[in-house]
């Protein structure tokens, strides 16, 4: 039956509170400019530019041929849960059982499911600002109170533990930490994590520890709050395949949590996705158990690019950039350009053909910064920096 007029969409009120990830919007704008013939350099999206390692692709193709094309258990294939438990535990110095692992389609569902499982209207959630925008989006979506904790450049974008302590109330249900950090590239050292744990103390507060960049630490060692005594039961550790193995499009990540909570997460999976694609999970076993040299190579390459980009940004009038210690982003301070973040990001896209993100895409405390991803070739990065420098020469006093 066709109608002359479209009926009104009577969306639930919470849909108006759901945020988004600006990177995807900027990508669409950049692609629209490309369709008009412009040569855009993409430094906006957060994904490795490398291909998924050959051995992982072959394992995935082989799995398809062998019939791994059916539903599997909601919590993940036992072989993958075991491989992850062993690998993630060894890297963090803790013993993890397969029953504590829940495999999901990407890292993001662990954020979504954690919030769905714990957060009720009026609860408070503390999260880093600037930070991954999905944290704040989900808090608002669920009608909870978003309590941002400011990450300061003067502290190398680590979190101020005294400030954290002052933000904790009786309503605090969840604290989110993220190291290595998107968008700043900041890394929480073991000392920082132990201080955070001490500030939380014995309180019955859950910690979502987003460790999706755990294999991309450039100086020092990754340390997880899971390894702090008394925190295993209160931590949901998020990690995945997207960044470590350049598998963003495969959609596979995982959470590690106490087994009773894992059962609830698996129920959320049964109700939403049923399971993560079976053949991708078979490839996941190869990713975790197989040759790791491609991970090390990627990491070395990101260091090379980071060094080049930071040095070049620091020569551009109005820009100053600290050295990130992990992940694949740089987060220059642009306050001295006299431009706001959003206006500057828009101008660089429109006038210099370089796509990047405004710091405010990661929260209001991101004002005064831009995020550039270094997940592009050295050649393209050099070209982009030249364009930004030329633009700044004309537009920054
Ligand atoms: N957490 C952080 C901090 C991220 O930057 C990202 C992706 O950009 C994710 C989680 C989600 O990763 P995935 O693509 O595996 O869902």
Coordinates of C-alpha atoms and ligand atoms in Angstrom, one line a residue:
X1 CA 0.0 0.0 0.0
X2 CA 1.5 3.3 -0.9
X3 CA 0.9 6.5 1.1
X4 CA 0.7 10.0 -0.2
X5 CA 2.7 11.3 2.8
X6 CA 5.3 9.5 4.9
X7 CA 4.2 8.8 8.5
X8 CA 6.1 10.4 11.3
X9 CA 8.9 8.4 12.9
X10 CA 7.9 7.9 16.5
X11 CA 11.4 7.2 17.7
X12 CA 12.1 6.4 21.4
X13 CA 13.3 9.5 23.2
X14 CA 16.7 7.9 23.8
X15 CA 17.5 8.0 20.1
X16 CA 17.9 11.7 20.4
X17 CA 20.6 11.2 23.0
X18 CA 22.6 8.7 20.9
X19 CA 25.9 10.3 19.7
X20 CA 28.1 9.3 16.9
X21 CA 31.7 8.9 15.8
X22 CA 32.7 12.0 13.8
X23 CA 35.4 10.1 12.0
X24 CA 32.8 8.4 9.9
X25 CA 31.1 11.7 9.0
X26 CA 34.4 13.4 8.0
X27 CA 35.2 10.3 5.9
X28 CA 31.8 10.8 4.0
X29 CA 32.6 14.5 3.4
X30 CA 36.1 13.7 2.3
X31 CA 34.8 11.1 -0.1
X32 CA 32.2 13.5 -1.5
X33 CA 35.1 15.9 -2.3
X34 CA 37.0 13.1 -3.9
X35 CA 34.0 12.3 -6.1
X36 CA 34.3 15.9 -7.4
X37 CA 37.9 15.2 -8.4
X38 CA 39.8 16.5 -5.3
X39 CA 42.9 14.6 -4.1
X40 CA 42.3 14.2 -0.3
X41 CA 44.8 12.7 2.1
X42 CA 42.9 10.7 4.7
X43 CA 44.2 11.2 8.2
X44 CA 40.8 11.1 9.9
X45 CA 40.0 7.4 10.3
X46 CA 41.4 5.2 13.0
X47 CA 42.5 2.1 11.2
X48 CA 45.8 0.6 10.2
X49 CA 46.5 1.1 6.5
X50 CA 48.3 -2.3 6.4
X51 CA 46.7 -5.5 5.0
X52 CA 45.6 -8.2 7.4
X53 CA 48.6 -10.6 7.7
X54 CA 48.7 -13.3 4.9
X55 CA 48.5 -16.2 7.3
X56 CA 45.3 -14.9 8.9
X57 CA 43.6 -14.3 5.6
X58 CA 44.6 -17.8 4.5
X59 CA 43.2 -19.3 7.7
X60 CA 39.9 -17.4 7.1
X61 CA 39.6 -18.6 3.5
X62 CA 40.4 -22.1 4.5
X63 CA 37.8 -22.0 7.3
X64 CA 35.2 -20.9 4.8
X65 CA 36.0 -23.9 2.5
X66 CA 35.9 -26.2 5.5
X67 CA 32.4 -25.2 6.4
X68 CA 32.9 -22.7 9.3
X69 CA 29.8 -20.9 8.0
X70 CA 27.3 -21.8 10.7
X71 CA 26.2 -20.4 14.0
X72 CA 28.6 -21.0 16.9
X73 CA 28.4 -20.5 20.6
X74 CA 27.4 -16.9 21.6
X75 CA 30.5 -16.5 23.8
X76 CA 32.8 -17.5 21.0
X77 CA 34.4 -20.7 19.7
X78 CA 36.1 -22.6 22.6
X79 CA 39.4 -22.8 20.6
X80 CA 39.5 -19.0 20.3
X81 CA 38.4 -18.3 23.8
X82 CA 41.3 -20.6 25.0
X83 CA 43.8 -18.9 22.7
X84 CA 42.8 -15.4 23.8
X85 CA 42.8 -16.4 27.5
X86 CA 46.4 -17.7 27.2
X87 CA 47.7 -14.8 25.1
X88 CA 46.0 -11.9 26.9
X89 CA 46.9 -13.5 30.3
X90 CA 50.6 -14.0 29.4
X91 CA 50.9 -10.4 28.1
X92 CA 49.4 -9.0 31.3
X93 CA 51.0 -11.3 33.8
X94 CA 47.7 -12.8 35.0
X95 CA 46.1 -16.2 34.7
X96 CA 42.9 -16.1 32.6
X97 CA 40.5 -18.9 32.1
X98 CA 38.6 -19.4 28.8
X99 CA 35.3 -19.0 30.7
X100 CA 36.3 -15.4 31.3
X101 CA 36.5 -14.5 27.6
X102 CA 33.6 -13.4 25.5
X103 CA 34.2 -12.9 21.7
X104 CA 32.2 -10.2 20.1
X105 CA 32.1 -8.5 16.6
X106 CA 34.7 -5.8 17.4
X107 CA 35.8 -3.9 20.5
X108 CA 32.8 -1.6 20.4
X109 CA 30.2 -4.2 21.4
X110 CA 32.0 -4.7 24.7
X111 CA 31.4 -0.9 25.4
X112 CA 27.8 -1.3 24.4
X113 CA 27.2 -4.5 26.4
X114 CA 29.0 -3.3 29.5
X115 CA 26.9 -0.2 29.7
X116 CA 23.7 -2.2 29.0
X117 CA 24.5 -4.7 31.7
X118 CA 25.4 -2.2 34.4
X119 CA 24.0 1.3 33.8
X120 CA 20.7 2.5 34.9
X121 CA 19.1 6.0 34.7
X122 CA 20.8 8.3 37.1
X123 CA 24.0 6.3 37.5
X124 CA 27.2 8.1 37.0
X125 CA 30.0 7.0 34.6
X126 CA 33.4 8.6 34.7
X127 CA 35.3 8.5 31.4
X128 CA 38.3 10.3 29.8
X129 CA 37.7 13.6 27.9
X130 CA 39.1 13.9 25.3
X131 CA 38.2 10.2 24.7
X132 CA 36.6 7.7 22.4
X133 CA 33.2 9.3 21.6
X134 CA 31.2 6.1 22.0
X135 CA 31.7 6.2 25.8
X136 CA 29.8 9.4 26.2
X137 CA 27.3 8.5 23.6
X138 CA 26.3 5.3 25.4
X139 CA 26.1 7.0 28.8
X140 CA 23.7 9.6 27.4
X141 CA 21.7 6.9 25.5
X142 CA 21.1 5.0 28.7
X143 CA 20.0 8.2 30.6
X144 CA 23.0 8.1 32.9
X145 CA 25.1 11.0 34.0
X146 CA 28.2 11.5 32.0
X147 CA 31.1 12.6 34.2
X148 CA 34.1 13.5 32.1
X149 CA 37.6 13.5 33.5
X150 CA 39.9 16.0 31.8
X151 CA 43.1 14.7 30.3
X152 CA 45.7 17.4 30.4
X153 CA 48.5 17.9 28.0
X154 CA 50.7 19.2 30.9
X155 CA 50.4 15.7 32.4
X156 CA 51.2 14.1 29.1
X157 CA 47.5 13.2 28.8
X158 CA 47.6 10.8 31.8
X159 CA 44.7 11.2 34.1
X160 CA 44.9 13.3 37.3
X161 CA 44.2 10.8 40.1
X162 CA 43.3 13.4 42.6
X163 CA 40.7 14.7 40.2
X164 CA 39.4 11.2 39.6
X165 CA 39.0 10.7 43.4
X166 CA 37.0 14.0 43.6
X167 CA 34.6 12.8 40.9
X168 CA 33.7 9.5 42.5
X169 CA 30.3 9.6 44.3
X170 CA 27.9 7.0 45.7
X171 CA 26.2 7.0 42.2
X172 CA 29.4 6.1 40.3
X173 CA 28.8 2.8 38.7
X174 CA 31.5 2.6 36.1
X175 CA 34.9 4.1 35.4
X176 CA 36.4 3.9 31.9
X177 CA 40.1 4.0 31.3
X178 CA 41.8 3.7 28.0
X179 CA 45.5 3.1 27.5
X180 CA 47.2 3.6 25.0
X181 CA 44.7 6.4 24.5
X182 CA 42.6 7.5 21.6
X183 CA 42.9 10.4 20.6
X184 CA 46.0 11.6 22.5
X185 CA 48.4 8.6 22.2
X186 CA 48.9 8.9 26.0
X187 CA 49.9 5.8 27.9
X188 CA 49.1 5.1 31.5
X189 CA 52.2 3.7 33.2
X190 CA 52.0 0.9 35.9
X191 CA 52.4 3.6 38.5
X192 CA 49.4 5.6 37.1
X193 CA 47.2 2.5 37.0
X194 CA 48.1 1.5 40.6
X195 CA 47.2 5.1 41.7
X196 CA 43.9 4.9 39.9
X197 CA 43.2 1.5 41.6
X198 CA 44.1 3.0 44.9
X199 CA 41.7 6.0 44.3
X200 CA 38.9 3.5 43.6
X201 CA 39.8 1.5 46.6
X202 CA 37.4 -1.2 47.8
X203 CA 34.3 0.5 46.3
X204 CA 31.9 -1.6 44.3
X205 CA 32.6 0.2 41.0
X206 CA 33.2 -1.6 37.7
X207 CA 36.1 -0.6 35.6
X208 CA 36.0 -0.8 31.8
X209 CA 39.6 -1.0 30.7
X210 CA 39.8 -0.3 27.0
X211 CA 43.1 -1.8 25.9
X212 CA 42.4 -2.1 22.2
X213 CA 45.8 -0.5 21.5
X214 CA 47.7 -2.7 24.0
X215 CA 50.1 -4.0 21.4
X216 CA 50.9 -0.5 20.1
X217 CA 53.0 0.8 23.1
X218 CA 56.1 2.6 21.8
X219 CA 58.0 3.2 25.0
X220 CA 57.7 1.1 28.2
X221 CA 55.3 -1.7 28.8
X222 CA 51.6 -2.1 28.7
X223 CA 50.1 -2.6 32.1
X224 CA 46.5 -3.6 32.8
X225 CA 44.4 -2.8 35.9
X226 CA 43.5 -6.5 35.8
X227 CA 46.9 -7.2 37.2
X228 CA 46.2 -5.1 40.3
X229 CA 45.2 -7.2 43.3
X230 CA 41.5 -7.0 44.0
X231 CA 40.6 -5.7 40.5
X232 CA 40.0 -8.9 38.6
X233 CA 36.4 -9.1 39.7
X234 CA 35.6 -5.5 39.0
X235 CA 37.3 -5.2 35.6
X236 CA 36.0 -5.7 32.1
X237 CA 39.0 -5.7 29.9
X238 CA 38.4 -4.8 26.2
X239 CA 40.8 -5.8 23.5
X240 CA 40.5 -7.1 20.0
X241 CA 41.9 -7.8 16.5
X242 CA 41.1 -4.5 14.7
X243 CA 44.2 -2.5 15.6
X244 CA 46.6 -5.3 16.5
X245 CA 46.2 -7.3 13.3
X246 CA 44.8 -4.7 10.9
X247 CA 41.4 -6.5 11.0
X248 CA 39.0 -3.6 11.4
X249 CA 36.6 -4.9 8.7
X250 CA 36.5 -8.4 10.0
X251 CA 34.7 -7.2 13.2
X252 CA 36.2 -9.2 16.0
X253 CA 37.1 -8.2 19.5
X254 CA 36.7 -9.5 23.0
X255 CA 36.1 -8.8 26.7
X256 CA 37.7 -10.5 29.6
X257 CA 35.6 -10.5 32.8
X258 CA 34.6 -12.7 35.7
X259 CA 32.8 -15.9 34.5
X260 CA 29.4 -15.0 35.9
X261 CA 29.4 -11.7 34.1
X262 CA 30.7 -13.5 31.0
X263 CA 27.5 -15.5 31.0
X264 CA 25.4 -12.3 31.0
X265 CA 27.5 -10.8 28.2
X266 CA 26.9 -14.0 26.2
X267 CA 23.2 -13.6 26.8
X268 CA 23.4 -10.1 25.3
X269 CA 25.2 -11.6 22.4
X270 CA 22.5 -14.3 22.0
X271 CA 19.9 -11.5 21.9
X272 CA 21.8 -9.2 19.5
X273 CA 24.3 -10.9 17.2
X274 CA 23.8 -14.6 18.1
X275 CA 27.5 -15.1 17.6
X276 CA 30.6 -13.6 16.0
X277 CA 31.1 -15.0 12.4
X278 CA 32.5 -18.5 12.8
X279 CA 35.1 -18.4 10.0
X280 CA 36.5 -15.1 11.3
X281 CA 37.0 -16.7 14.7
X282 CA 39.0 -19.6 13.1
X283 CA 41.2 -16.9 11.5
X284 CA 41.4 -15.3 14.9
X285 CA 43.0 -18.4 16.4
X286 CA 45.7 -18.1 13.7
X287 CA 46.1 -14.4 14.4
X288 CA 46.7 -15.1 18.1
X289 CA 48.7 -18.3 17.9
X290 CA 50.6 -17.7 14.6
X291 CA 53.6 -15.6 13.6
X292 CA 53.5 -12.2 15.3
X293 CA 56.2 -10.6 13.2
X294 CA 53.7 -8.5 11.3
X295 CA 52.5 -6.9 14.5
X296 CA 56.0 -5.9 15.4
X297 CA 56.6 -4.6 11.9
X298 CA 53.5 -2.4 12.1
X299 CA 54.5 -1.1 15.4
X300 CA 58.0 -0.1 14.2
X301 CA 56.5 1.6 11.2
X302 CA 54.0 3.6 13.4
X303 CA 57.0 4.8 15.4
X304 CA 58.8 6.0 12.3
X305 CA 55.8 7.9 11.1
X306 CA 55.0 9.3 14.5
X307 CA 58.6 10.7 14.8
X308 CA 58.4 12.3 11.4
X309 CA 54.9 13.8 11.9
X310 CA 55.6 15.2 15.3
X311 CA 58.8 16.8 14.1
X312 CA 57.1 18.3 11.1
X313 CA 54.1 19.6 13.1
X314 CA 56.3 21.3 15.5
X315 CA 57.7 23.4 12.7
X316 CA 54.3 24.7 11.6
X317 CA 53.3 28.1 12.9
X318 CA 50.7 27.8 15.7
X319 CA 51.1 24.1 16.1
X320 CA 52.8 22.3 19.0
X321 CA 52.8 18.5 19.4
X322 CA 53.8 16.2 22.2
X323 CA 55.3 12.8 21.5
X324 CA 52.6 10.2 21.8
X325 CA 53.7 7.0 23.5
X326 CA 51.2 4.5 21.9
X327 CA 48.4 4.0 19.4
X328 CA 48.6 5.6 16.0
X329 CA 47.5 9.2 16.5
X330 CA 49.1 12.5 17.1
X331 CA 47.2 15.2 18.9
X332 CA 48.8 18.7 18.3
X333 CA 47.8 21.7 20.3
X334 CA 46.6 24.4 17.8
X335 CA 45.5 27.1 20.2
X336 CA 48.2 29.5 19.0
X337 CA 46.8 29.4 15.5
X338 CA 43.9 31.5 16.8
X339 CA 41.5 29.0 15.2
X340 CA 39.0 26.7 17.0
X341 CA 39.4 23.0 16.4
X342 CA 36.3 22.5 14.3
X343 CA 36.9 25.5 12.1
X344 CA 40.5 24.5 11.6
X345 CA 39.7 20.8 10.7
X346 CA 37.1 22.0 8.3
X347 CA 39.5 24.5 6.6
X348 CA 42.2 21.9 6.3
X349 CA 39.8 19.6 4.6
X350 CA 38.2 22.2 2.3
X351 CA 41.3 24.3 1.5
X352 CA 44.3 22.0 2.1
X353 CA 42.7 18.7 1.1
X354 CA 43.8 17.0 4.3
X355 CA 41.1 15.2 6.3
X356 CA 41.7 15.2 10.1
X357 CA 39.5 15.4 13.2
X358 CA 38.8 18.3 15.5
X359 CA 39.8 17.6 19.1
X360 CA 36.2 18.3 20.0
X361 CA 35.1 15.2 18.2
X362 CA 36.4 13.5 21.4
X363 CA 34.7 15.7 23.9
X364 CA 34.6 19.4 24.9
X365 CA 38.0 19.2 26.5
X366 CA 39.4 18.4 23.1
X367 CA 39.0 22.1 22.1
X368 CA 42.4 23.5 21.0
X369 CA 43.6 20.2 19.5
X370 CA 43.4 18.3 16.2
X371 CA 43.8 14.5 15.8
X372 CA 45.8 13.2 12.9
X373 CA 46.0 9.5 12.3
X374 CA 49.5 8.3 11.2
X375 CA 48.0 5.2 9.6
X376 CA 48.9 6.3 6.1
X377 CA 52.1 5.9 4.1
X378 CA 55.1 8.0 4.9
X379 CA 54.8 9.5 1.4
X380 CA 51.2 10.6 2.0
X381 CA 52.0 11.9 5.5
X382 CA 54.8 14.0 4.1
X383 CA 52.5 15.4 1.4
X384 CA 49.8 16.1 4.0
X385 CA 52.2 17.9 6.3
X386 CA 53.5 20.0 3.4
X387 CA 49.9 21.0 2.6
X388 CA 49.1 21.9 6.2
X389 CA 52.4 23.9 6.5
X390 CA 51.6 25.9 3.3
X391 CA 48.0 26.5 4.5
X392 CA 49.3 27.7 7.8
X393 CA 51.8 30.1 6.2
X394 CA 48.9 31.8 4.5
X395 CA 46.3 31.7 7.3
X396 CA 48.1 31.8 10.6
X397 CA 49.4 35.2 11.7
Ligands
LIG1 N1 38.1 1.6 21.7 C1 38.9 2.6 21.2 C2 39.6 3.5 22.1 C3 39.0 2.8 19.8 O1 39.7 3.8 19.3 C4 38.2 1.9 19.0 C5 38.3 2.1 17.5 O2 38.6 3.1 17.0 C6 37.4 0.9 19.6 C7 37.4 0.8 20.9 C8 36.6 0.0 18.7 O3 37.3 -0.9 18.0 P1 36.6 -1.9 17.0 O4 36.7 -1.3 15.6 O5 37.3 -3.2 17.1 O6 35.1 -2.0 17.4

